Short mmCIF file of N, CA and C in Angstrom, two decimals:
data_model
loop_
_atom_site.label_atom_id
_atom_site.label_comp_id
_atom_site.label_asym_id
_atom_site.label_seq_id
_atom_site.Cartn_x
_atom_site.Cartn_y
_atom_site.Cartn_z
N UNK C 1 15.65 -0.68 -11.70
CA UNK C 1 14.95 -1.36 -10.91
C UNK C 1 13.91 -2.69 -11.07
N UNK C 2 14.12 -3.45 -10.37
CA UNK C 2 13.02 -4.45 -9.92
C UNK C 2 11.33 -4.27 -9.24
N UNK C 3 10.71 -5.19 -9.35
CA UNK C 3 9.57 -5.26 -8.91
C UNK C 3 9.93 -6.23 -7.88
N UNK C 4 9.40 -6.60 -7.02
CA UNK C 4 9.50 -8.32 -6.70
C UNK C 4 7.96 -8.45 -5.84
N UNK C 5 7.52 -9.35 -6.47
CA UNK C 5 5.89 -9.95 -5.33
C UNK C 5 6.48 -11.44 -4.56
N UNK C 6 5.13 -11.36 -3.76
CA UNK C 6 6.21 -11.76 -2.38
C UNK C 6 4.94 -12.62 -1.89
N UNK C 7 4.86 -13.86 -2.06
CA UNK C 7 3.47 -14.38 -1.38
C UNK C 7 4.18 -15.49 -0.66
N UNK C 8 3.24 -14.43 0.46
CA UNK C 8 3.68 -15.59 1.49
C UNK C 8 2.38 -15.61 2.57
N UNK C 9 2.79 -17.03 3.24
CA UNK C 9 1.80 -17.14 3.89
C UNK C 9 1.44 -16.56 5.26
N UNK C 10 0.32 -16.53 5.80
CA UNK C 10 -0.05 -15.42 6.78
C UNK C 10 0.19 -14.99 7.82
N UNK C 11 1.45 -16.50 8.11
CA UNK C 11 2.05 -17.42 9.29
C UNK C 11 2.86 -16.16 10.32
N UNK C 12 3.63 -15.84 8.09
CA UNK C 12 5.12 -15.38 8.17
C UNK C 12 5.06 -13.61 7.98
N UNK C 13 3.97 -13.10 7.07
CA UNK C 13 4.12 -12.23 6.75
C UNK C 13 5.01 -10.80 8.02
N UNK C 14 3.91 -11.39 9.66
CA UNK C 14 4.80 -10.26 10.08
C UNK C 14 6.58 -10.11 10.57
N UNK C 15 6.42 -10.92 10.91
CA UNK C 15 8.15 -11.78 10.78
C UNK C 15 8.78 -10.87 9.16
N UNK C 16 8.63 -10.84 8.16
CA UNK C 16 8.82 -10.24 7.02
C UNK C 16 8.98 -9.12 7.00
N UNK C 17 7.75 -8.75 7.94
CA UNK C 17 7.50 -7.29 7.03
C UNK C 17 8.27 -6.31 8.16
N UNK C 18 8.43 -6.44 9.60
CA UNK C 18 9.46 -6.30 10.65
C UNK C 18 11.12 -6.57 9.76
N UNK C 19 11.60 -7.70 9.61
CA UNK C 19 12.87 -7.31 8.70
C UNK C 19 13.18 -6.89 7.41
N UNK C 20 11.37 -6.71 6.65
CA UNK C 20 11.46 -5.64 5.79
C UNK C 20 11.95 -4.31 5.49
N UNK C 21 11.22 -3.43 7.31
CA UNK C 21 11.72 -3.07 7.23
C UNK C 21 12.72 -2.36 8.34
N UNK C 22 13.39 -2.80 9.21
CA UNK C 22 14.79 -3.28 9.72
C UNK C 22 16.01 -2.47 8.26
N UNK C 23 15.21 -3.31 7.20
CA UNK C 23 16.61 -3.70 6.40
C UNK C 23 15.96 -2.63 5.12
N UNK C 24 15.64 -1.62 5.93
CA UNK C 24 14.85 -0.35 4.72
C UNK C 24 14.69 -1.05 3.97
N UNK C 25 14.04 -1.48 3.30
CA UNK C 25 13.14 -2.09 2.24
C UNK C 25 11.54 -1.91 2.59
N UNK C 26 10.72 -0.48 1.66
CA UNK C 26 9.73 -0.46 1.41
C UNK C 26 8.48 -1.02 0.98
N UNK C 27 7.30 -1.62 1.37
CA UNK C 27 6.89 -2.85 0.39
C UNK C 27 5.34 -2.18 0.85
N UNK C 28 4.95 -2.82 -0.17
CA UNK C 28 2.90 -2.52 -0.18
C UNK C 28 2.56 -3.81 0.37
N UNK C 29 1.60 -3.92 1.52
CA UNK C 29 1.24 -5.59 0.89
C UNK C 29 -0.47 -5.07 1.49
N UNK C 30 -0.12 -6.06 0.39
CA UNK C 30 -2.38 -6.70 -0.20
C UNK C 30 -2.68 -8.10 0.58
N UNK C 31 -3.74 -7.73 1.62
CA UNK C 31 -4.66 -9.31 1.99
C UNK C 31 -4.97 -10.38 -0.04
N UNK C 32 -3.86 -11.16 0.64
CA UNK C 32 -4.26 -12.64 -0.29
C UNK C 32 -5.16 -13.75 -0.30
N UNK C 33 -5.55 -14.92 -0.44
CA UNK C 33 -6.25 -15.71 -0.67
C UNK C 33 -5.60 -16.54 -1.90
N UNK C 34 -4.56 -17.59 -1.17
CA UNK C 34 -4.56 -19.45 -2.13
C UNK C 34 -5.54 -20.12 -2.35
N UNK C 35 -5.52 -20.84 -3.67
CA UNK C 35 -6.45 -21.87 -4.55
C UNK C 35 -7.19 -22.83 -4.03
N UNK C 36 -5.05 -23.48 -4.10
CA UNK C 36 -5.71 -24.92 -3.85
C UNK C 36 -6.06 -24.76 -1.95
N UNK C 37 -5.19 -24.26 -1.31
CA UNK C 37 -5.91 -25.00 0.09
C UNK C 37 -7.17 -24.15 0.69
N UNK C 38 -7.15 -22.65 0.20
CA UNK C 38 -8.18 -21.63 0.21
C UNK C 38 -7.76 -20.74 1.70
N UNK C 39 -6.57 -20.82 1.88
CA UNK C 39 -6.01 -20.23 2.89
C UNK C 39 -5.23 -18.26 2.83
N UNK C 40 -4.84 -17.94 3.73
CA UNK C 40 -4.93 -16.99 3.75
C UNK C 40 -3.90 -16.62 3.53
N UNK C 41 -3.13 -15.55 3.15
CA UNK C 41 -1.34 -15.09 2.20
C UNK C 41 -1.39 -13.90 2.63
N UNK C 42 -0.48 -13.41 2.33
CA UNK C 42 0.07 -12.18 1.91
C UNK C 42 1.12 -12.44 0.79
N UNK C 43 0.60 -11.01 0.25
CA UNK C 43 1.65 -10.36 -0.86
C UNK C 43 1.92 -9.40 -0.70
N UNK C 44 3.52 -8.82 -1.52
CA UNK C 44 5.04 -8.14 -0.79
C UNK C 44 5.06 -6.96 -2.03
N UNK C 45 4.31 -5.96 -2.04
CA UNK C 45 5.02 -5.45 -3.62
C UNK C 45 6.68 -4.85 -3.48
N UNK C 46 7.42 -5.47 -3.54
CA UNK C 46 8.55 -4.54 -3.04
C UNK C 46 9.13 -3.46 -4.62
N UNK C 47 9.58 -2.88 -4.11
CA UNK C 47 10.93 -2.31 -5.55
C UNK C 47 11.65 -1.15 -4.89
N UNK C 48 12.70 -2.07 -5.67
CA UNK C 48 14.31 -1.13 -5.34
C UNK C 48 15.52 -1.63 -6.00
N UNK C 49 16.56 -1.37 -5.66
CA UNK C 49 17.57 -1.30 -6.98
C UNK C 49 17.74 -2.82 -7.30
N UNK C 50 18.40 -2.97 -8.29
CA UNK C 50 18.96 -4.24 -9.30
C UNK C 50 20.41 -4.81 -8.51
N UNK C 51 21.01 -4.15 -6.89
CA UNK C 51 22.06 -4.39 -6.79
C UNK C 51 21.85 -4.88 -5.12
N UNK C 52 20.06 -4.23 -4.81
CA UNK C 52 19.79 -5.16 -3.42
C UNK C 52 19.29 -6.64 -3.85
N UNK C 53 19.02 -6.61 -4.70
CA UNK C 53 17.65 -7.79 -5.35
C UNK C 53 18.07 -9.29 -4.23
N UNK C 54 19.27 -10.02 -4.59
CA UNK C 54 19.72 -10.76 -3.82
C UNK C 54 19.88 -11.26 -2.00
N UNK C 55 19.72 -9.68 -1.63
CA UNK C 55 19.80 -8.85 -0.28
C UNK C 55 18.19 -9.54 -0.15
N UNK C 56 17.59 -8.31 -0.10
CA UNK C 56 16.81 -9.43 -0.83
C UNK C 56 15.38 -10.65 -0.52
N UNK C 57 15.98 -10.97 -1.17
CA UNK C 57 15.07 -12.82 -1.95
C UNK C 57 16.03 -13.56 -0.58
N UNK C 58 17.37 -13.06 0.17
CA UNK C 58 17.80 -14.30 1.53
C UNK C 58 16.95 -13.86 2.43
N UNK C 59 16.56 -11.97 3.18
CA UNK C 59 16.11 -11.68 3.79
C UNK C 59 13.66 -12.56 3.62
N UNK C 60 13.68 -13.02 1.94
CA UNK C 60 12.47 -13.42 2.66
C UNK C 60 12.98 -14.80 2.05
N UNK C 61 13.55 -15.53 2.32
CA UNK C 61 13.97 -17.17 2.53
C UNK C 61 14.08 -17.32 3.50
N UNK C 62 14.36 -16.06 4.33
CA UNK C 62 15.53 -16.57 6.11
C UNK C 62 14.21 -15.98 6.78
N UNK C 63 12.94 -16.21 6.59
CA UNK C 63 12.12 -15.55 7.27
C UNK C 63 10.19 -16.24 7.12
N UNK C 64 10.57 -16.74 6.13
CA UNK C 64 9.60 -17.99 5.36
C UNK C 64 9.69 -18.53 4.56
N UNK C 65 9.10 -19.44 6.17
CA UNK C 65 10.08 -20.97 6.51
C UNK C 65 7.95 -22.31 5.14
N UNK C 66 8.68 -22.90 4.51
CA UNK C 66 7.09 -24.25 4.88
C UNK C 66 7.64 -25.07 6.05
N UNK C 67 6.65 -25.11 5.80
CA UNK C 67 5.50 -26.31 6.59
C UNK C 67 4.45 -27.48 7.10
N UNK C 68 3.87 -28.65 7.38
CA UNK C 68 3.64 -29.80 6.84
C UNK C 68 1.98 -29.16 7.55
N UNK C 69 1.03 -29.24 7.31
CA UNK C 69 -0.02 -29.14 6.87
C UNK C 69 -1.40 -30.46 6.47
N UNK C 70 -1.92 -30.51 7.61
CA UNK C 70 -3.13 -31.69 7.09
C UNK C 70 -4.74 -31.58 6.44
N UNK C 71 -4.61 -31.53 4.92
CA UNK C 71 -5.41 -30.64 4.36
C UNK C 71 -6.41 -31.38 4.31
N UNK C 72 -7.74 -30.69 4.61
CA UNK C 72 -9.13 -31.27 5.05
C UNK C 72 -9.35 -31.93 3.79
N UNK C 73 -10.63 -33.56 4.13
CA UNK C 73 -11.35 -33.98 3.17
C UNK C 73 -12.57 -32.83 2.30
N UNK C 74 -12.52 -32.54 0.30
CA UNK C 74 -13.11 -32.10 0.00
C UNK C 74 -14.20 -32.27 -0.09
N UNK C 75 -15.40 -32.49 0.77
CA UNK C 75 -17.13 -32.11 0.37
C UNK C 75 -17.30 -32.31 -0.66
N UNK C 76 -18.44 -33.19 -1.15
CA UNK C 76 -19.12 -33.34 -2.10
C UNK C 76 -21.50 -33.18 -1.19
N UNK C 77 -21.59 -32.68 -2.26
CA UNK C 77 -23.17 -32.08 -1.13
C UNK C 77 -24.21 -33.56 -2.27
N UNK C 78 -23.85 -33.80 -3.43
CA UNK C 78 -23.81 -35.54 -3.89
C UNK C 78 -23.51 -36.66 -3.38
N UNK C 79 -22.32 -36.26 -3.12
CA UNK C 79 -21.67 -37.41 -2.52
C UNK C 79 -21.07 -38.17 -3.59
N UNK C 80 -21.05 -38.33 -4.75
CA UNK C 80 -20.52 -38.50 -5.49
C UNK C 80 -18.83 -37.82 -5.16
N UNK C 81 -17.64 -38.40 -4.87
CA UNK C 81 -16.27 -38.77 -4.28
C UNK C 81 -15.64 -39.19 -5.36
N UNK C 82 -15.95 -39.51 -6.90
CA UNK C 82 -15.37 -39.75 -7.65
C UNK C 82 -14.31 -38.54 -8.07
N UNK C 83 -13.16 -38.84 -7.37
CA UNK C 83 -11.72 -37.55 -8.20
C UNK C 83 -11.55 -36.78 -7.17
N UNK C 84 -12.19 -37.15 -6.21
CA UNK C 84 -12.54 -36.05 -4.76
C UNK C 84 -10.73 -36.48 -3.51
N UNK C 85 -10.44 -35.58 -2.99
CA UNK C 85 -10.04 -36.41 -1.75
C UNK C 85 -11.05 -36.23 -0.85
N UNK C 86 -10.25 -37.64 -0.62
CA UNK C 86 -11.84 -38.66 0.67
C UNK C 86 -11.34 -38.58 2.06
N UNK C 87 -10.59 -37.91 2.93
CA UNK C 87 -9.12 -38.30 3.60
C UNK C 87 -8.13 -37.44 3.83
N UNK C 88 -8.04 -37.25 5.03
CA UNK C 88 -6.85 -35.98 5.56
C UNK C 88 -5.81 -36.27 5.13
N UNK C 89 -5.50 -35.10 4.96
CA UNK C 89 -3.97 -34.96 3.45
C UNK C 89 -2.64 -33.84 4.21
N UNK C 90 -1.51 -35.03 4.47
CA UNK C 90 -0.58 -34.21 4.61
C UNK C 90 -0.21 -33.24 3.42
N UNK C 91 0.08 -32.51 3.56
CA UNK C 91 0.63 -31.76 2.64
C UNK C 91 1.56 -30.52 2.78
N UNK C 92 2.73 -29.40 1.92
CA UNK C 92 3.28 -28.75 2.24
C UNK C 92 2.94 -27.50 2.52
N UNK C 93 2.79 -26.46 3.40
CA UNK C 93 2.25 -25.06 3.06
C UNK C 93 4.09 -23.72 3.40
N UNK C 94 3.25 -22.78 2.86
CA UNK C 94 4.43 -21.52 3.51
C UNK C 94 5.76 -21.77 2.58
N UNK C 95 5.82 -21.52 3.02
CA UNK C 95 7.84 -20.71 2.29
C UNK C 95 6.73 -19.92 1.25
N UNK C 96 7.25 -18.96 0.11
CA UNK C 96 7.13 -17.78 -0.11
C UNK C 96 7.07 -17.87 -1.84
N UNK C 97 6.53 -17.64 -2.25
CA UNK C 97 6.40 -17.78 -4.24
C UNK C 97 6.90 -16.01 -3.95
N UNK C 98 7.89 -15.69 -5.25
CA UNK C 98 8.34 -14.94 -5.28
C UNK C 98 8.48 -14.17 -6.92
N UNK C 99 8.20 -13.62 -7.15
CA UNK C 99 8.16 -13.27 -8.99
C UNK C 99 9.58 -11.90 -8.39
N UNK C 100 10.58 -11.37 -9.65
CA UNK C 100 11.27 -10.63 -10.34
C UNK C 100 10.88 -10.09 -11.12
N UNK C 101 10.45 -8.64 -11.55
CA UNK C 101 10.33 -7.69 -12.30
C UNK C 101 10.85 -7.19 -12.50
N UNK C 102 11.16 -6.88 -14.46
CA UNK C 102 12.00 -5.68 -14.49
C UNK C 102 11.14 -4.48 -14.50
N UNK C 103 11.32 -3.05 -14.29
CA UNK C 103 10.56 -1.73 -14.05
C UNK C 103 11.12 -0.56 -14.93
N UNK C 104 10.41 -0.48 -16.00
CA UNK C 104 11.01 0.02 -17.13
C UNK C 104 10.95 1.51 -16.29
N UNK C 105 9.87 2.33 -15.75
CA UNK C 105 9.67 3.19 -14.24
C UNK C 105 9.59 3.55 -13.58
N UNK C 106 9.31 4.47 -12.80
CA UNK C 106 9.97 4.13 -11.55
C UNK C 106 9.44 5.71 -11.31
N UNK C 107 8.19 6.08 -10.80
CA UNK C 107 7.32 7.90 -10.66
C UNK C 107 6.98 7.55 -8.62
N UNK C 108 7.39 8.35 -7.89
CA UNK C 108 7.37 8.80 -6.52
C UNK C 108 6.31 9.56 -6.11
N UNK C 109 5.49 9.90 -6.17
CA UNK C 109 5.06 11.51 -6.60
C UNK C 109 3.92 11.97 -5.02
#
């Protein structure tokens, strides 16, 4: 048994959730917030048999796309901008960050 934690951008979460349901994967969906861009994410907790892990990873890859986004500069209240980005920067966001964990026991009550 494996536990997959998939952190995806909110823009991709609905499409992924529908695909998980269609493929008969059971998931718990959590609203989370990213650290770097402080943007909304969704974390899916998905338990599955080891034989279906590759199928699940491909499904996540197919429904979570990377995209380019302009990041606003960080403002400093004291006007000290040493080490801060002072102009908008384009960064890559989206896609999915996925953790595959071994599960020692699984109980469903």
